[in-house]
Amino acid sequence: MAAALQVLPCLARAPLRLLLWGHPGARLASGMALAEHARKLFESTIAAVLPGPMMHRALSLDPGSGQLKVRDRSFQLRQNLYLVGFGKAVLGMAAAAEELLGKHLVQGVISVPKGIRAAMEYTGKQEMLLKSHSHVQVFEGAEDNLPDRDALRAALAIRQLAEGLTADDLLLVLISGGGSALLPAPIPPVTLEEKQTLTKLLAARGATIQELNTIRKALSQLKGGGLAQAAYPAQVISLILSDVVGDPMDVIASGPTVASVHNVQDCLHILNRYGLRAALPRSVKTVLAQADSDPHGPHTCGHVLNVIIGSNALALAEAQRQAEALGYRAVVLSTAMQGNVKSVAQFYGLLAQVAGAHLTLPSTRAPVEEGEQLHELAAELQLPDLQLKEALEVVAGAKGPVCVLAGGEPTVQLQGSGKGGRNQELALRVAAELGQRPLGPVDVLFLSGGTDGRDGPTEAAGAWIMPELAHQATSEGLDVATFLAHNDSHTFFHRFQGGAHLLYTGLTGTNVMDVHFLFLKPR
Ligand SMILES: Nc1ncnc2c1ncn2[C@@H]1O[C@H](COP(=O)(O)OP(=O)(O)OP(=O)(O)O)[C@@H](O)[C@H]1O
Ligand SMILES: O=C(O)[C@H](O)CO
């Protein structure tokens, strides 16, 4: 599969003259090796979390007995299997499920992003497509990640399938990021438009995905365990591909098979926090008031097995293995990089400086002030699983090249009207940081890429940079600060060195947030 991914065609196409430009020979060779390794690593990281491999790891069927094993649980299949799914990676997940379990599959309905089948066909990713005789009905909708009439039709078909199941049936639920917008079924009298407006307002005012999905759950028939409830008394197996930091099953796609732990008070707090409580439509107030007095209480999900089958952590574990195979000491720093992209870029700038010094200088000459700043910034960013001390120890103990790996999803607060995405913006900001820091005798490369292959509204997945970038850009008449001020990172990378630093994968058919690689190689 990795071969099908066309990563970095621009790198391959980049004229040698541009790559040679400004570099002494030895450094050029080293820089090219780093860039080539970065490309390979990004490619194999994505390949590890493609739907097919993940589904094959999660499910095994004994063809003789029809016993399906999922983790340590067994389920008896006898032409009693149904399938529903919703999310950006669900087309490929459904194709893999049908390939594995098709003999027992009676019927399926999935809700996937508009245009995804055409995109997969266009790029020749046949393994992501259902066969022509498939038992799975496909709905495409939620253009631009917003719930629409098509997604509503899909959600109603999914509900209908679930409600028709009996205690003898097994429902396989395939879930991935983007699932919330692809499964809208507002509780009447709330309308689709009202729900759309409220979620858009919350997102625009900076609500977190946890807050956003708490509200979505309260207003939905299927989220927050509603789908599992509809399928009762059938048994339910939910296979989840995580696109949320920390892999919280109740948040990913708003947890349609996970009982919600939130109450109306939680919703009112969130709506208050973003100044939306006073202007709520009457329908929303009605539904929230009803929820408080619902005699059935929250949905129960005792008949459900929820399993995370893919995540940023899994992708980084593979990246670590591959980086070691390429000859680097590799260490995973965090799978929860979040916060303002400016602070995250500053963090990586400081990290490169401090780690570079650990790698090349005696410990007595480590930059103390920058080391302190790095730890302070790490504390400010509140990264729950950060292994900073451990990572620096690995770097200090390494005699040769090092690769620091991280993942997550920083946020960009848009100020300008330029074209870009959070990965390209992060890479460009890190380039600006590195350009200003004394790095010592070490080659550095930083890559930031979205595993779904599409960074913001651009065709690129992300970008990679080296410390010389800002200086070289100036010689090309490109001012990094000006592009950053307009959130115009894509235009910058498109022009700089003929686009040689952009990552292009096309839509990958998976989504486990972003990955960040920091390569350090002593000269
Ligand atoms: N010009 C820009 N520069 C930087 N970031 C941008 C720009 N335009 C949009 N974005 C960012 O792109 C993001 C939306 O793109 P994208 O669809 O890749 O992310 P997403 O909706 O979070 O989906 P996913 O989690 O599946 O990647 C938003 O976070 C937005 O802030
Ligand atoms: O669909 C959603 O709710 C987001 O992608 C988080 O999973």
XYZ file of C-alpha atoms and ligand atoms in Angstrom:
561
model
C 0.000 0.000 0.000
C 2.812 2.347 0.848
C 3.841 2.281 -2.783
C 0.445 3.649 -3.770
C 1.039 6.776 -1.749
C 2.652 9.438 -3.825
C 4.535 11.287 -1.170
C 6.633 14.256 -2.069
C 6.488 14.106 -5.852
C 7.679 17.705 -5.700
C 10.836 16.627 -3.932
C 11.535 14.133 -6.669
C 10.825 16.773 -9.300
C 12.784 19.546 -7.584
C 15.621 20.751 -9.789
C 18.965 19.788 -8.297
C 20.093 23.372 -8.779
C 17.526 24.489 -6.177
C 18.526 21.834 -3.687
C 22.205 22.595 -4.204
C 21.688 26.274 -3.823
C 23.424 27.793 -0.820
C 24.823 24.536 0.587
C 28.371 23.289 0.853
C 28.583 19.818 -0.723
C 28.693 17.707 2.433
C 25.814 19.501 4.060
C 23.787 19.143 0.925
C 24.256 15.384 0.886
C 23.298 15.192 4.546
C 20.279 17.466 3.999
C 19.104 15.405 1.063
C 19.427 12.215 3.077
C 17.384 13.772 5.881
C 14.699 14.914 3.440
C 14.568 11.492 1.843
C 14.287 9.838 5.256
C 11.566 12.281 6.305
C 9.621 11.416 3.154
C 9.944 7.676 3.753
C 8.973 7.978 7.377
C 5.843 10.001 6.627
C 4.860 7.436 4.020
C 5.303 4.411 6.285
C 3.628 6.135 9.232
C 0.470 6.633 7.184
C 0.661 3.104 5.757
C 0.546 1.709 9.319
C -2.819 3.335 10.023
C -4.591 2.712 6.743
C -8.007 1.111 7.245
C -7.082 -2.299 5.773
C -4.124 -3.119 8.065
C -5.965 -1.811 11.121
C -9.087 -3.878 10.438
C -6.985 -6.989 9.818
C -5.208 -6.442 13.142
C -8.485 -5.954 15.005
C -10.592 -8.806 13.594
C -9.993 -12.486 13.003
C -12.534 -14.983 11.738
C -12.348 -18.754 11.995
C -13.904 -19.670 8.645
C -14.856 -23.185 9.811
C -16.741 -22.319 12.986
C -17.730 -18.749 12.106
C -16.194 -17.519 15.374
C -15.251 -13.853 15.146
C -12.537 -12.735 17.563
C -12.227 -9.096 18.575
C -9.591 -8.550 21.253
C -10.301 -11.226 23.861
C -14.002 -11.584 22.983
C -15.605 -14.114 20.637
C -18.847 -13.700 18.673
C -20.738 -16.335 16.704
C -21.402 -15.359 13.102
C -24.153 -17.156 11.162
C -25.324 -14.788 8.442
C -26.427 -12.465 11.239
C -23.972 -9.616 10.726
C -25.014 -6.031 9.995
C -22.733 -3.060 9.494
C -23.065 0.701 9.862
C -20.358 3.364 9.762
C -19.690 7.078 9.591
C -16.471 9.055 9.237
C -13.690 10.081 6.899
C -11.916 6.687 7.022
C -15.031 4.516 6.978
C -15.148 3.660 3.264
C -11.849 1.746 3.495
C -12.846 0.260 6.881
C -16.093 -1.044 5.366
C -14.263 -2.449 2.339
C -11.897 -4.337 4.660
C -14.784 -5.543 6.863
C -16.668 -6.857 3.857
C -13.581 -8.591 2.541
C -13.034 -10.286 5.915
C -16.591 -11.022 6.975
C -18.631 -10.662 3.766
C -19.968 -14.243 3.898
C -21.908 -13.381 7.044
C -22.865 -9.824 6.146
C -26.586 -9.318 5.575
C -26.751 -5.559 5.073
C -24.806 -2.367 5.722
C -25.166 1.419 5.526
C -22.292 3.890 5.725
C -22.047 7.680 5.666
C -18.810 9.010 4.159
C -17.539 12.383 2.871
C -18.801 13.725 -0.419
C -16.578 12.738 -3.342
C -14.503 10.168 -1.468
C -15.312 7.253 -3.806
C -14.370 9.277 -6.879
C -11.144 10.423 -5.167
C -10.166 6.840 -4.288
C -11.012 5.618 -7.793
C -9.044 8.469 -9.337
C -5.935 7.617 -7.329
C -6.304 3.870 -7.974
C -6.835 2.951 -4.302
C -9.033 -0.048 -5.116
C -8.629 -1.568 -1.643
C -10.508 1.463 -0.221
C -13.536 0.788 -2.436
C -16.459 -1.582 -1.939
C -16.978 -4.245 -4.601
C -19.733 -3.720 -7.170
C -21.897 -6.500 -5.608
C -21.462 -5.055 -2.100
C -24.224 -5.407 0.500
C -23.255 -2.033 1.920
C -25.201 1.029 0.866
C -23.065 4.168 0.673
C -24.268 7.707 1.368
C -21.916 10.609 0.624
C -22.485 13.918 2.401
C -21.250 16.536 4.876
C -19.363 18.644 2.394
C -16.732 20.765 4.194
C -17.243 18.709 7.366
C -20.703 20.238 7.984
C -23.869 18.159 8.505
C -26.270 18.415 5.550
C -29.456 16.817 4.105
C -27.471 13.930 2.570
C -25.840 13.130 5.898
C -29.268 13.358 7.578
C -30.668 10.814 5.081
C -27.714 8.532 5.885
C -28.262 8.924 9.634
C -31.946 8.001 9.287
C -31.071 4.911 7.198
C -28.534 3.898 9.858
C -31.108 4.357 12.618
C -33.663 2.310 10.690
C -31.203 -0.551 10.204
C -30.252 -0.517 13.893
C -33.862 -0.435 15.096
C -34.744 -3.509 13.005
C -32.179 -5.780 14.694
C -32.976 -8.666 17.050
C -31.124 -10.371 19.913
C -29.686 -12.888 17.398
C -27.997 -10.172 15.364
C -24.580 -8.586 15.591
C -24.032 -4.971 14.582
C -20.535 -3.901 13.536
C -20.168 -0.118 13.891
C -17.248 1.546 12.085
C -16.334 4.960 13.471
C -13.728 7.548 12.538
C -13.131 11.288 12.740
C -15.611 13.445 10.893
C -18.324 11.051 12.094
C -20.244 13.737 13.994
C -21.006 15.727 10.853
C -21.823 12.537 8.936
C -24.406 11.309 11.478
C -26.781 14.209 12.191
C -30.151 13.182 13.627
C -31.349 16.105 15.741
C -33.989 15.397 18.379
C -37.224 17.132 17.260
C -38.170 19.928 17.361
C -34.496 20.897 16.803
C -33.892 21.206 13.059
C -30.779 20.354 11.085
C -30.246 24.050 10.357
C -30.490 24.988 14.056
C -27.986 22.314 15.010
C -25.691 23.406 12.196
C -25.838 27.047 13.290
C -25.168 26.224 16.932
C -22.178 23.958 16.209
C -20.731 26.488 13.753
C -21.055 29.273 16.348
C -19.417 27.157 19.046
C -16.538 26.193 16.735
C -16.000 29.786 15.607
C -15.849 30.940 19.258
C -13.096 28.440 20.008
C -15.014 25.620 21.715
C -12.928 22.456 22.085
C -13.988 19.220 20.384
C -14.976 17.908 23.843
C -17.291 20.895 24.376
C -18.665 20.823 20.864
C -19.469 17.138 21.029
C -21.076 17.438 24.486
C -23.629 19.778 22.913
C -23.986 17.610 19.791
C -24.733 14.587 21.997
C -27.407 16.393 23.974
C -29.272 17.362 20.798
C -28.911 14.091 18.892
C -30.924 10.886 18.646
C -27.882 8.755 17.791
C -24.839 10.360 19.464
C -23.921 9.790 23.121
C -24.951 6.110 23.034
C -28.158 6.656 21.031
C -27.118 4.340 18.205
C -26.251 1.532 20.626
C -29.637 2.002 22.291
C -31.398 1.816 18.902
C -29.622 -1.474 18.123
C -30.565 -3.133 21.442
C -31.057 -6.127 21.977
C -28.519 -6.909 19.203
C -24.904 -7.155 20.305
C -22.777 -4.257 19.129
C -19.054 -4.177 18.253
C -17.722 -0.701 17.634
C -14.352 -0.322 15.903
C -13.008 3.184 16.379
C -10.241 5.049 14.591
C -9.292 7.928 16.874
C -8.803 11.507 15.673
C -8.948 13.060 19.152
C -6.021 13.621 21.538
C -6.064 10.934 24.241
C -8.471 8.673 22.258
C -11.613 9.388 24.369
C -14.252 7.002 22.975
C -17.127 9.170 24.161
C -15.805 12.162 22.196
C -14.701 10.616 18.876
C -17.595 11.192 16.430
C -19.612 12.122 19.567
C -19.654 8.544 20.886
C -22.774 6.958 19.300
C -22.013 3.667 21.073
C -20.756 5.123 24.377
C -23.089 6.250 27.151
C -22.762 9.987 27.682
C -21.536 11.059 31.100
C -22.718 14.640 30.642
C -25.883 16.225 31.918
C -27.849 19.319 31.005
C -25.889 21.448 33.482
C -22.677 20.649 31.571
C -24.347 21.830 28.352
C -25.587 25.048 29.936
C -22.094 25.794 31.291
C -20.626 25.380 27.807
C -23.307 27.527 26.183
C -22.759 30.188 28.873
C -18.990 30.107 28.399
C -19.353 31.023 24.733
C -22.121 33.567 25.267
C -24.720 31.481 23.446
C -27.212 30.667 26.190
C -29.378 33.759 25.876
C -29.873 33.460 22.119
C -30.725 29.730 22.053
C -33.584 28.736 19.736
C -36.740 27.661 21.599
C -36.355 24.115 20.189
C -32.924 23.674 21.789
C -34.237 24.893 25.163
C -37.124 22.423 24.859
C -34.843 19.452 24.153
C -32.472 20.350 26.990
C -35.389 20.731 29.404
C -36.786 17.322 28.326
C -33.409 15.654 28.794
C -33.428 16.706 32.425
C -36.728 14.958 33.058
C -36.142 11.917 30.800
C -37.477 8.956 32.857
C -35.171 6.517 30.995
C -32.049 8.421 32.005
C -28.897 8.215 29.876
C -28.463 5.428 27.299
C -26.934 2.234 28.626
C -24.316 0.405 26.595
C -23.750 -2.912 28.404
C -24.313 -4.810 25.123
C -21.494 -2.927 23.353
C -17.807 -3.697 22.876
C -15.979 -0.461 21.996
C -12.445 -0.911 20.643
C -9.918 1.700 19.490
C -8.261 0.088 16.459
C -6.075 2.964 15.307
C -4.649 6.137 16.765
C -1.880 8.675 16.578
C 0.054 6.580 19.127
C -0.070 3.577 16.809
C 1.164 5.679 13.895
C 4.039 7.064 15.973
C 4.999 3.622 17.254
C 5.422 2.555 13.622
C 7.316 5.766 12.834
C 9.663 5.026 15.741
C 10.310 1.497 14.438
C 10.959 2.767 10.922
C 13.212 5.615 12.090
C 15.307 3.122 14.062
C 15.540 0.973 10.923
C 16.840 4.013 9.045
C 19.618 4.368 11.613
C 18.214 7.011 13.998
C 17.813 6.861 17.755
C 14.081 7.531 17.788
C 11.910 8.699 20.652
C 8.196 9.526 20.931
C 7.772 12.872 22.680
C 3.974 13.168 22.809
C 0.825 12.036 21.024
C -1.068 15.030 22.372
C 0.588 18.111 20.884
C -2.052 20.798 21.101
C -2.348 24.497 21.759
C -1.745 27.594 19.722
C 0.428 26.897 16.687
C 2.681 29.874 17.593
C 3.532 28.371 20.991
C 3.947 24.896 19.518
C 6.384 26.289 16.918
C 8.337 28.081 19.633
C 8.440 24.815 21.568
C 9.960 22.971 18.592
C 12.445 25.808 18.013
C 13.650 25.608 21.613
C 13.642 21.820 21.502
C 15.854 21.773 18.390
C 18.301 24.156 20.039
C 18.429 22.334 23.375
C 18.456 18.837 21.860
C 21.070 19.879 19.285
C 23.312 21.078 22.131
C 22.742 17.828 24.080
C 23.783 15.930 20.985
C 26.907 17.856 20.089
C 28.233 19.636 23.201
C 29.512 18.459 26.587
C 26.718 18.759 29.162
C 28.540 21.669 30.831
C 27.883 23.810 27.736
C 24.148 23.094 27.377
C 22.085 26.302 26.909
C 20.636 26.681 30.416
C 18.291 29.581 29.704
C 16.752 27.886 26.653
C 16.436 24.642 28.616
C 14.415 26.478 31.275
C 12.292 28.235 28.663
C 11.585 24.888 27.019
C 10.327 23.338 30.260
C 8.249 26.420 31.073
C 6.633 26.394 27.651
C 5.979 22.653 27.938
C 4.186 23.297 31.241
C 2.130 26.096 29.646
C 1.092 23.880 26.741
C -0.198 21.268 29.242
C 0.610 18.250 27.097
C -0.717 15.314 29.121
C 1.685 12.616 27.910
C 4.804 14.698 27.237
C 8.080 12.764 27.675
C 10.417 15.761 27.497
C 12.951 14.720 30.119
C 13.098 11.169 28.731
C 13.469 12.434 25.156
C 16.339 14.744 26.108
C 18.035 11.868 27.917
C 17.789 9.726 24.771
C 19.255 12.573 22.708
C 22.073 13.124 25.188
C 22.914 9.416 25.092
C 22.843 9.169 21.299
C 26.132 9.335 19.500
C 24.635 9.746 16.035
C 21.456 10.972 14.315
C 18.262 11.341 16.312
C 14.588 11.524 15.389
C 12.082 13.015 17.843
C 8.490 12.048 17.008
C 5.257 13.674 18.112
C 1.634 13.927 17.080
C -1.559 15.799 17.826
C -3.412 18.788 16.495
C -2.290 22.373 17.226
C -4.785 25.147 16.540
C -4.449 28.072 14.180
C -6.406 31.199 14.958
C -7.017 32.586 11.516
C -6.239 36.274 11.115
C -5.451 36.556 7.437
C -7.260 35.381 4.333
C -4.338 33.406 2.899
C -4.250 29.759 1.930
C -2.752 27.222 4.311
C -3.287 24.519 6.878
C -2.103 23.929 10.423
C 0.764 21.644 9.310
C 2.155 24.015 6.710
C 1.751 26.936 9.112
C 3.498 25.030 11.906
C 6.375 24.039 9.603
C 6.823 27.612 8.392
C 6.717 28.980 11.949
C 9.301 26.409 13.048
C 11.485 27.482 10.101
C 11.245 31.098 11.306
C 12.185 29.979 14.846
C 15.133 27.867 13.708
C 16.417 30.648 11.474
C 16.895 32.815 14.573
C 18.561 30.276 16.851
C 22.204 29.221 17.112
C 22.031 25.493 16.438
C 25.675 24.451 16.460
C 27.215 21.742 14.264
C 24.017 19.827 13.612
C 21.739 19.402 10.580
C 18.080 19.831 11.454
C 14.900 18.974 9.570
C 11.327 19.407 10.807
C 8.279 17.865 9.121
C 4.621 18.377 9.928
C 1.960 16.418 8.057
C -1.722 15.543 8.361
C -2.354 11.797 8.174
C -5.556 12.363 6.192
C -3.431 13.811 3.389
C -5.200 17.154 3.263
C -3.933 20.080 5.311
C -6.730 22.633 5.707
C -8.353 23.536 2.401
C -5.193 22.736 0.393
C -4.123 19.794 -1.752
C -0.937 19.314 0.303
C -0.653 17.114 3.408
C 1.967 19.324 5.067
C 5.535 20.512 4.616
C 9.131 20.016 5.764
C 11.723 22.663 6.528
C 15.380 23.190 7.429
C 16.908 26.073 9.418
C 18.273 27.740 6.259
C 14.786 28.160 4.790
C 14.030 31.732 5.906
C 17.384 32.975 4.655
C 17.014 31.188 1.313
C 13.453 32.467 0.959
C 14.652 36.056 1.354
C 17.010 35.510 -1.574
C 14.024 34.332 -3.593
C 12.183 37.530 -2.645
C 9.842 35.717 -0.218
C 9.391 37.138 3.283
C 8.335 34.398 5.741
C 6.891 36.854 8.300
C 4.593 38.432 5.712
C 3.209 35.061 4.619
C 2.690 34.049 8.250
C 0.877 37.296 9.065
C -1.708 36.371 6.403
C -1.942 32.641 7.261
C -0.619 32.127 3.754
C 1.746 29.212 4.359
C 0.581 27.208 1.341
C 1.250 30.062 -1.080
C 4.696 30.415 0.481
C 5.602 26.738 0.115
C 4.096 26.606 -3.360
C 6.452 29.381 -4.490
C 9.540 28.494 -2.442
C 11.969 26.314 -4.389
C 9.224 25.368 -6.820
C 7.137 23.659 -4.105
C 9.957 21.262 -3.191
C 9.113 21.354 0.533
C 5.434 20.421 0.241
C 4.171 16.923 1.077
C 1.613 15.484 -1.323
C -0.120 12.179 -0.589
C -3.591 12.783 -1.971
C -6.506 11.769 0.302
C -5.124 8.832 2.278
C -8.433 7.348 3.434
C -7.373 7.457 7.082
C -7.175 10.118 9.798
C -5.268 9.959 13.106
C -4.474 13.687 13.405
C -1.063 15.141 12.515
C 2.509 13.895 12.931
C 5.628 15.988 13.640
C 9.173 14.694 13.047
C 12.293 16.508 14.235
C 15.529 15.104 12.782
C 18.908 16.085 14.268
C 22.135 14.875 12.725
C 25.550 15.890 14.093
C 27.877 17.061 11.297
N -5.038 29.622 5.806
C -4.900 28.749 6.794
N -3.736 28.672 7.474
C -3.585 27.796 8.504
N -4.563 26.960 8.912
C -5.737 26.994 8.264
C -5.964 27.868 7.179
N -7.236 27.669 6.731
C -7.767 26.699 7.519
N -6.882 26.286 8.438
C -7.063 25.286 9.486
O -7.389 24.046 8.878
C -8.225 23.295 9.749
C -9.340 22.661 8.943
O -8.755 21.810 8.047
P -8.811 20.210 8.140
O -10.030 19.802 7.412
O -7.518 19.633 7.677
O -8.883 19.987 9.667
P -10.036 19.350 10.516
O -11.359 19.888 10.112
O -9.620 19.518 11.920
O -10.036 17.885 10.031
P -9.085 16.735 10.449
O -9.080 16.688 11.939
O -9.795 15.598 9.846
O -7.753 16.997 9.833
C -8.711 24.238 10.803
O -8.066 23.887 11.995
C -8.250 25.613 10.353
O -7.867 26.432 11.406
O -16.399 13.785 14.185
C -15.966 14.362 15.162
O -16.659 14.626 16.160
C -14.529 14.776 15.224
O -13.841 14.433 14.056
C -13.886 14.145 16.429
O -13.939 12.765 16.337
